[in-house]
PDB file of C-alpha atoms and ligand atoms in Angstrom:
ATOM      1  CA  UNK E  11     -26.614  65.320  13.498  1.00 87.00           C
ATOM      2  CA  UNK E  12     -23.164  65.833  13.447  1.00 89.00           C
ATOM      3  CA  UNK E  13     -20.103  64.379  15.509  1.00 90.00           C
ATOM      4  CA  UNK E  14     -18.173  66.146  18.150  1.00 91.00           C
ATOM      5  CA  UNK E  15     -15.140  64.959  17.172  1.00 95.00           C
ATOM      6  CA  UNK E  16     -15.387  64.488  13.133  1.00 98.00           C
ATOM      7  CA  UNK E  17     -13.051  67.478  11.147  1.00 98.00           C
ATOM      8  CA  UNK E  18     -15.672  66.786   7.914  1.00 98.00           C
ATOM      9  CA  UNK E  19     -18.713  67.938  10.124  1.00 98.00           C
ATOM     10  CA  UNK E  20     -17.134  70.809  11.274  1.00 98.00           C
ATOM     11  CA  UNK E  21     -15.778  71.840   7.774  1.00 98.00           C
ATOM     12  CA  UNK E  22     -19.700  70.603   6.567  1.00 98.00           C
ATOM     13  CA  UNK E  23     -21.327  72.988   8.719  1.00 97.00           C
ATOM     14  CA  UNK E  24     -19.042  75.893   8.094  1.00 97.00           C
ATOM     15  CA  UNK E  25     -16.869  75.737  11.596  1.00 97.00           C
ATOM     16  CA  UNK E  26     -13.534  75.339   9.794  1.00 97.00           C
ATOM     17  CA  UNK E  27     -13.279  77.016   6.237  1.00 97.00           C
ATOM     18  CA  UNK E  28     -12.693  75.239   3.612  1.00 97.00           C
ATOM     19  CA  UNK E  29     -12.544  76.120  -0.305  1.00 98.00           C
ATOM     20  CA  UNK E  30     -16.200  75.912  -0.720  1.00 98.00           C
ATOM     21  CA  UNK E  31     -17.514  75.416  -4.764  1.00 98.00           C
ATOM     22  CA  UNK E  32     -20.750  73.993  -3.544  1.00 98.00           C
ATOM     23  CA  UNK E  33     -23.136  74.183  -0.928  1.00 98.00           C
ATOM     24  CA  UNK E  34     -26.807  73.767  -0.277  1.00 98.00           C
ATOM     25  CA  UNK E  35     -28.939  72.288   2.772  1.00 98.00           C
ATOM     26  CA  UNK E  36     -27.764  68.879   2.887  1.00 98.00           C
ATOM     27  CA  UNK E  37     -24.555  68.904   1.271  1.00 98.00           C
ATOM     28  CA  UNK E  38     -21.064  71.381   0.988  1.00 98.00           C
ATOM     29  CA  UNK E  39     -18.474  70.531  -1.914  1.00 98.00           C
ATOM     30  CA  UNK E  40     -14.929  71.417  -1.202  1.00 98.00           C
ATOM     31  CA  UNK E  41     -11.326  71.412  -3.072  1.00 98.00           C
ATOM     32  CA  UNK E  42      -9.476  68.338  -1.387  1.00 98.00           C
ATOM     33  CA  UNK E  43      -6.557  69.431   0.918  1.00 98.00           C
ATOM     34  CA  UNK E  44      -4.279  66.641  -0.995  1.00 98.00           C
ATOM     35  CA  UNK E  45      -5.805  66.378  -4.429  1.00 98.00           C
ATOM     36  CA  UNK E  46      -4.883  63.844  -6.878  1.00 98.00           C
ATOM     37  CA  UNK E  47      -5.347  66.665  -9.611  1.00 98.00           C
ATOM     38  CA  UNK E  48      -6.101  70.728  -9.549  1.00 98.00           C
ATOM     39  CA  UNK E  49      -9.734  70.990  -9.144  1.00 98.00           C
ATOM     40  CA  UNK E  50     -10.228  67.285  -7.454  1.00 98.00           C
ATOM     41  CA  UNK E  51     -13.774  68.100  -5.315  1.00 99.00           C
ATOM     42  CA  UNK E  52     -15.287  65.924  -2.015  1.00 99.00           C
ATOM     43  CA  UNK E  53     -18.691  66.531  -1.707  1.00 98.00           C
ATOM     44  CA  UNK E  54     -19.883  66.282   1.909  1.00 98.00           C
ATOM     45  CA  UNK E  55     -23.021  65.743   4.005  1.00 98.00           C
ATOM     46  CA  UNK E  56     -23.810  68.313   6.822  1.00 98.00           C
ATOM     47  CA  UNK E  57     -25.239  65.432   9.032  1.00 98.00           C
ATOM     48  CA  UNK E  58     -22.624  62.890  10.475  1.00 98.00           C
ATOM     49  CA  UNK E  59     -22.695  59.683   8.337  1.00 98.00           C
ATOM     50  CA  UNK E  60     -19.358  57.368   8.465  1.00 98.00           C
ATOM     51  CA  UNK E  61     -19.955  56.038   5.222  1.00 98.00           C
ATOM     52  CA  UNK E  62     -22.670  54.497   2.590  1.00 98.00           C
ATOM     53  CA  UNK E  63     -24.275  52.323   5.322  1.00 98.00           C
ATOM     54  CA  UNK E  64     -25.128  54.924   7.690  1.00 98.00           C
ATOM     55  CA  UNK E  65     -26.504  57.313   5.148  1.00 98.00           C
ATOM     56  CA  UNK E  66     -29.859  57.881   5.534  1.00 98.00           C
ATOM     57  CA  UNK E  67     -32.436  58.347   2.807  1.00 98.00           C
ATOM     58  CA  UNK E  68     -32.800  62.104   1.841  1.00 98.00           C
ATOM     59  CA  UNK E  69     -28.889  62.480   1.453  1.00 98.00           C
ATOM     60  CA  UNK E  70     -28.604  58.663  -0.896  1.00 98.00           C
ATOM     61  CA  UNK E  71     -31.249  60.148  -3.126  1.00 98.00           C
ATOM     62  CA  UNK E  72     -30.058  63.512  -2.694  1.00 98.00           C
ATOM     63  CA  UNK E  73     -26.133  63.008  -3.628  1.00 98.00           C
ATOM     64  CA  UNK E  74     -26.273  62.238  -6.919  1.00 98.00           C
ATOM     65  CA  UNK E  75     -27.785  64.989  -8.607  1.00 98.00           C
ATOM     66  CA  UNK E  76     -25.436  67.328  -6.733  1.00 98.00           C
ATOM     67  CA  UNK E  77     -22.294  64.986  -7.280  1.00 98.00           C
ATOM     68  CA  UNK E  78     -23.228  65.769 -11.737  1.00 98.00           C
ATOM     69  CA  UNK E  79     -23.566  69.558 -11.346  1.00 98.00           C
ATOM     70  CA  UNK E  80     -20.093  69.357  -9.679  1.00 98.00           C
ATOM     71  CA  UNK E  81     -18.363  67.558 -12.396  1.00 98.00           C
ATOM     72  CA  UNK E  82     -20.305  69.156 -14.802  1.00 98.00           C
ATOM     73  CA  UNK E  83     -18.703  72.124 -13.380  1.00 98.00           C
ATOM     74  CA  UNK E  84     -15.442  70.657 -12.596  1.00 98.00           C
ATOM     75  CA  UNK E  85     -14.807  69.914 -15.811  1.00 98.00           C
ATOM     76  CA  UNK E  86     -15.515  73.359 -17.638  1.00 98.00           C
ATOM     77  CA  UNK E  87     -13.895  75.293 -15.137  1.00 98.00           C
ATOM     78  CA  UNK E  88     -10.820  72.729 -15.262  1.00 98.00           C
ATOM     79  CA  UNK E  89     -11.346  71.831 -19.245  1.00 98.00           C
ATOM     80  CA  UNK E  90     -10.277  67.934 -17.959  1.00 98.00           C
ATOM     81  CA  UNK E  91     -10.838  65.279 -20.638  1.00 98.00           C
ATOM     82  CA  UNK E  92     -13.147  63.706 -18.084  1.00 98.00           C
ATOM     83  CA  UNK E  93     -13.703  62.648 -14.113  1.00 98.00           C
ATOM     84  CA  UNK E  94     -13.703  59.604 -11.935  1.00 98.00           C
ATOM     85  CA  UNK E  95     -16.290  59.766  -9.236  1.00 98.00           C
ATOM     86  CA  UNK E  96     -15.179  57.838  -6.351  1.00 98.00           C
ATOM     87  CA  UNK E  97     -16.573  56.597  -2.777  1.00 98.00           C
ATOM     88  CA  UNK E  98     -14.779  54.923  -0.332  1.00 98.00           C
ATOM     89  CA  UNK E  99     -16.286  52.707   2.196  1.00 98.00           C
ATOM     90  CA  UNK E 100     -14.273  51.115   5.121  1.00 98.00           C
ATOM     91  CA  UNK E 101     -10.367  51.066   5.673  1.00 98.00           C
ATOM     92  CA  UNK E 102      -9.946  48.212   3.028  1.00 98.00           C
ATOM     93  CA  UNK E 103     -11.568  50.438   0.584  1.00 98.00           C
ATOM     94  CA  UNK E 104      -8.959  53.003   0.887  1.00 97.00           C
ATOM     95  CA  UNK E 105     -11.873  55.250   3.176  1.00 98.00           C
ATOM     96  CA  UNK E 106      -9.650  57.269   5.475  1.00 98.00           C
ATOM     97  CA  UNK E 107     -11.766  60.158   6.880  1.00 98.00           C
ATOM     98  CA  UNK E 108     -15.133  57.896   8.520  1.00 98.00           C
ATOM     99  CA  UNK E 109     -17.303  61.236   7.232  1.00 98.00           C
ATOM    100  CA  UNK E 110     -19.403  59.777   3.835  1.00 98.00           C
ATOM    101  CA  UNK E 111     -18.032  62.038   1.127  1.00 98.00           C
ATOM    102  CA  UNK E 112     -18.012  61.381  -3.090  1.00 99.00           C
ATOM    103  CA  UNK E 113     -14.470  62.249  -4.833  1.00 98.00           C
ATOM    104  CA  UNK E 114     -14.768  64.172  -7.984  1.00 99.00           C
ATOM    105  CA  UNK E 115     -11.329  63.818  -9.516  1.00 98.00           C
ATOM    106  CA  UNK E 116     -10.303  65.646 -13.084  1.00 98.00           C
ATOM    107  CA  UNK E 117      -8.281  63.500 -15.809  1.00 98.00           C
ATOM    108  CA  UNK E 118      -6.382  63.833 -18.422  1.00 98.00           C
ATOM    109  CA  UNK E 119      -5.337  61.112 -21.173  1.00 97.00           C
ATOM    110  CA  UNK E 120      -1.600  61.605 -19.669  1.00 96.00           C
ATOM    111  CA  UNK E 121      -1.388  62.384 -16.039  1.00 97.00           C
ATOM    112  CA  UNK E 122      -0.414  60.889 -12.237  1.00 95.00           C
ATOM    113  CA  UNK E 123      -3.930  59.528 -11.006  1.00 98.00           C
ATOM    114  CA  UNK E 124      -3.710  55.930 -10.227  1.00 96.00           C
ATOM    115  CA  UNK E 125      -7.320  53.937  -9.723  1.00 95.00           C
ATOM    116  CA  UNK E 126      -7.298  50.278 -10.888  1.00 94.00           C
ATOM    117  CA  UNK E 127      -7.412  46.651 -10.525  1.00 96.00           C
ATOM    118  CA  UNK E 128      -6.873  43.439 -11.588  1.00 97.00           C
ATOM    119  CA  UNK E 129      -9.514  41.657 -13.718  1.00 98.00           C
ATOM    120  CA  UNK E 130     -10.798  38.505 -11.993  1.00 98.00           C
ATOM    121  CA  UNK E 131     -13.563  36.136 -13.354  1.00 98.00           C
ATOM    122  CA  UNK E 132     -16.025  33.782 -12.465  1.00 98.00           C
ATOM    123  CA  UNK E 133     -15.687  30.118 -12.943  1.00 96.00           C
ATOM    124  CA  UNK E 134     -18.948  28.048 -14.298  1.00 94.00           C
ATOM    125  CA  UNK E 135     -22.318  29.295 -13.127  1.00 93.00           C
ATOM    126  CA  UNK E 136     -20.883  30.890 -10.010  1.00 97.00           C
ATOM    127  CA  UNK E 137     -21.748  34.310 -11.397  1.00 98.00           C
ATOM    128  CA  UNK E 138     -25.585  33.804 -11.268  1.00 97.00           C
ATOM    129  CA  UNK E 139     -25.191  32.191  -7.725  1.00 97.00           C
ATOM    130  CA  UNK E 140     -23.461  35.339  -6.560  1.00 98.00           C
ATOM    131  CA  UNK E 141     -26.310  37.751  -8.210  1.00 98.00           C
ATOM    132  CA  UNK E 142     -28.980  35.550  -6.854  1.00 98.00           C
ATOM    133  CA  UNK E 143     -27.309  36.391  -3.224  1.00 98.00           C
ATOM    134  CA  UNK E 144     -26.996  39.337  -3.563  1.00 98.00           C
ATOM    135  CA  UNK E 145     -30.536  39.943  -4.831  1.00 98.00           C
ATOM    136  CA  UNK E 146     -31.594  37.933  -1.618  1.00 98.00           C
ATOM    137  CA  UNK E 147     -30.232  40.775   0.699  1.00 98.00           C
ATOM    138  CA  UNK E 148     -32.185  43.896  -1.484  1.00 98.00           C
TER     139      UNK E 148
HETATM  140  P1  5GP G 208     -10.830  58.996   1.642  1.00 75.36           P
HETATM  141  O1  5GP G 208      -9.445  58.386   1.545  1.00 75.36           O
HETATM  142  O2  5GP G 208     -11.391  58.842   3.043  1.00 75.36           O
HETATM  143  O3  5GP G 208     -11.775  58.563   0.574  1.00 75.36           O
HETATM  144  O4  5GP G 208     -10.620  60.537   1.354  1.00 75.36           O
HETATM  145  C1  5GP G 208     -10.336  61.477   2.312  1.00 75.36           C
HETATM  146  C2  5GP G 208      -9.920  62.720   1.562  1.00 75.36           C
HETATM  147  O5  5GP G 208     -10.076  63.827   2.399  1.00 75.36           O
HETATM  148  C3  5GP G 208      -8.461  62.692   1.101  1.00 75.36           C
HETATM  149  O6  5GP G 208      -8.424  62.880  -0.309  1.00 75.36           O
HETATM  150  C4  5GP G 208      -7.835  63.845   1.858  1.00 75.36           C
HETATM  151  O7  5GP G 208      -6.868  64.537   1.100  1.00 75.36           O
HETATM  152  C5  5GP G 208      -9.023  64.721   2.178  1.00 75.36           C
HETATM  153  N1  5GP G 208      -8.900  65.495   3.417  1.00 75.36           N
HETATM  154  C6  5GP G 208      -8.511  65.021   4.637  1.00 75.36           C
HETATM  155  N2  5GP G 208      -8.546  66.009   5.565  1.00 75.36           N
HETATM  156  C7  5GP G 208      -8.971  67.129   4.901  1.00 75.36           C
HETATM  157  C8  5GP G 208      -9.197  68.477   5.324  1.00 75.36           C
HETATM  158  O8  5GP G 208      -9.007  68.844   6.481  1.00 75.36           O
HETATM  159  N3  5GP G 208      -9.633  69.343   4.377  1.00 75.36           N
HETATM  160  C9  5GP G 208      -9.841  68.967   3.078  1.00 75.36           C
HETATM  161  N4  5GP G 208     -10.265  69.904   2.218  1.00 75.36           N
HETATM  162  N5  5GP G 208      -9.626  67.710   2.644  1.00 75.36           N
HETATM  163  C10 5GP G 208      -9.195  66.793   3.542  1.00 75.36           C
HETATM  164 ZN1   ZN G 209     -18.813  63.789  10.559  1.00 75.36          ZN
END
């Protein structure tokens, strides 16, 4: 289903263009208006999801396999030294268009792209408490 008022729907389903280098039933893969580098790819769903949460079934098992043929193209037609795939998932997560799409960004050894963060750690057995509740909730 998609959402009146959601710009990634209506570039999804074809009622804005968009530079298109994927499409099938479920998903459309376009060249990012802002990219981090030439060739940097968001792969969306056709059906309104606003992120991981709300994505139903069909398109979770369905996203991967199209996310690899992307970068697997991405990267020949590019000839980057390799790709970050990327998904952002709420406003604290850096998620600023509430449409669920995948980032396929090109790298070099050298260049601009910044993703990162500090290395934290876990203190005593705290690590297998936080595995075990997060086990709980599968
Ligand atoms: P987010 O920050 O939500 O993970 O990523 C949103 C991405 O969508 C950004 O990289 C932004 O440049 C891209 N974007 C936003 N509006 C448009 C648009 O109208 N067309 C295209 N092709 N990309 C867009
Ligand atoms: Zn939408």
């Amino acid at each position: 289903m998609k959402k009146e008022d959601c710009i990634f729907c209506k570039i999804a389903n074809g009622e804005i263009p968009s530079a298109t280098v994927y499409e099938d039933e479920l998903f459309r893969g376009i060249l990012d208006i802002a990219p981090a580098a030439r060739g940097h790819v968001i792969l969306l769903p056709k059906n309104h999801a606003a992120d991981v949460f709300e994505l139903p079934e069909e398109e979770a098992q369905r996203v991967f396999p199209a996310v690899k043929k992307i970068a697997a193209a991405v990267k020949q037609a590019t000839g980057c030294a390799g790709v970050n795939i990327l998904q952002n998932n709420g406003e604290s997560a850096g998620q600023t268009v509430f449409h669920f799409h995948v980032h396929v960004i090109p790298r070099e050894e050298e260049d601009t792209v910044k993703i990162g963060w500090k290395t934290g750690a876990y203190e005593g057995n705290s690590s297998s408490q936080m595995a075990e509740r997060i086990r709980e909730k599968l």
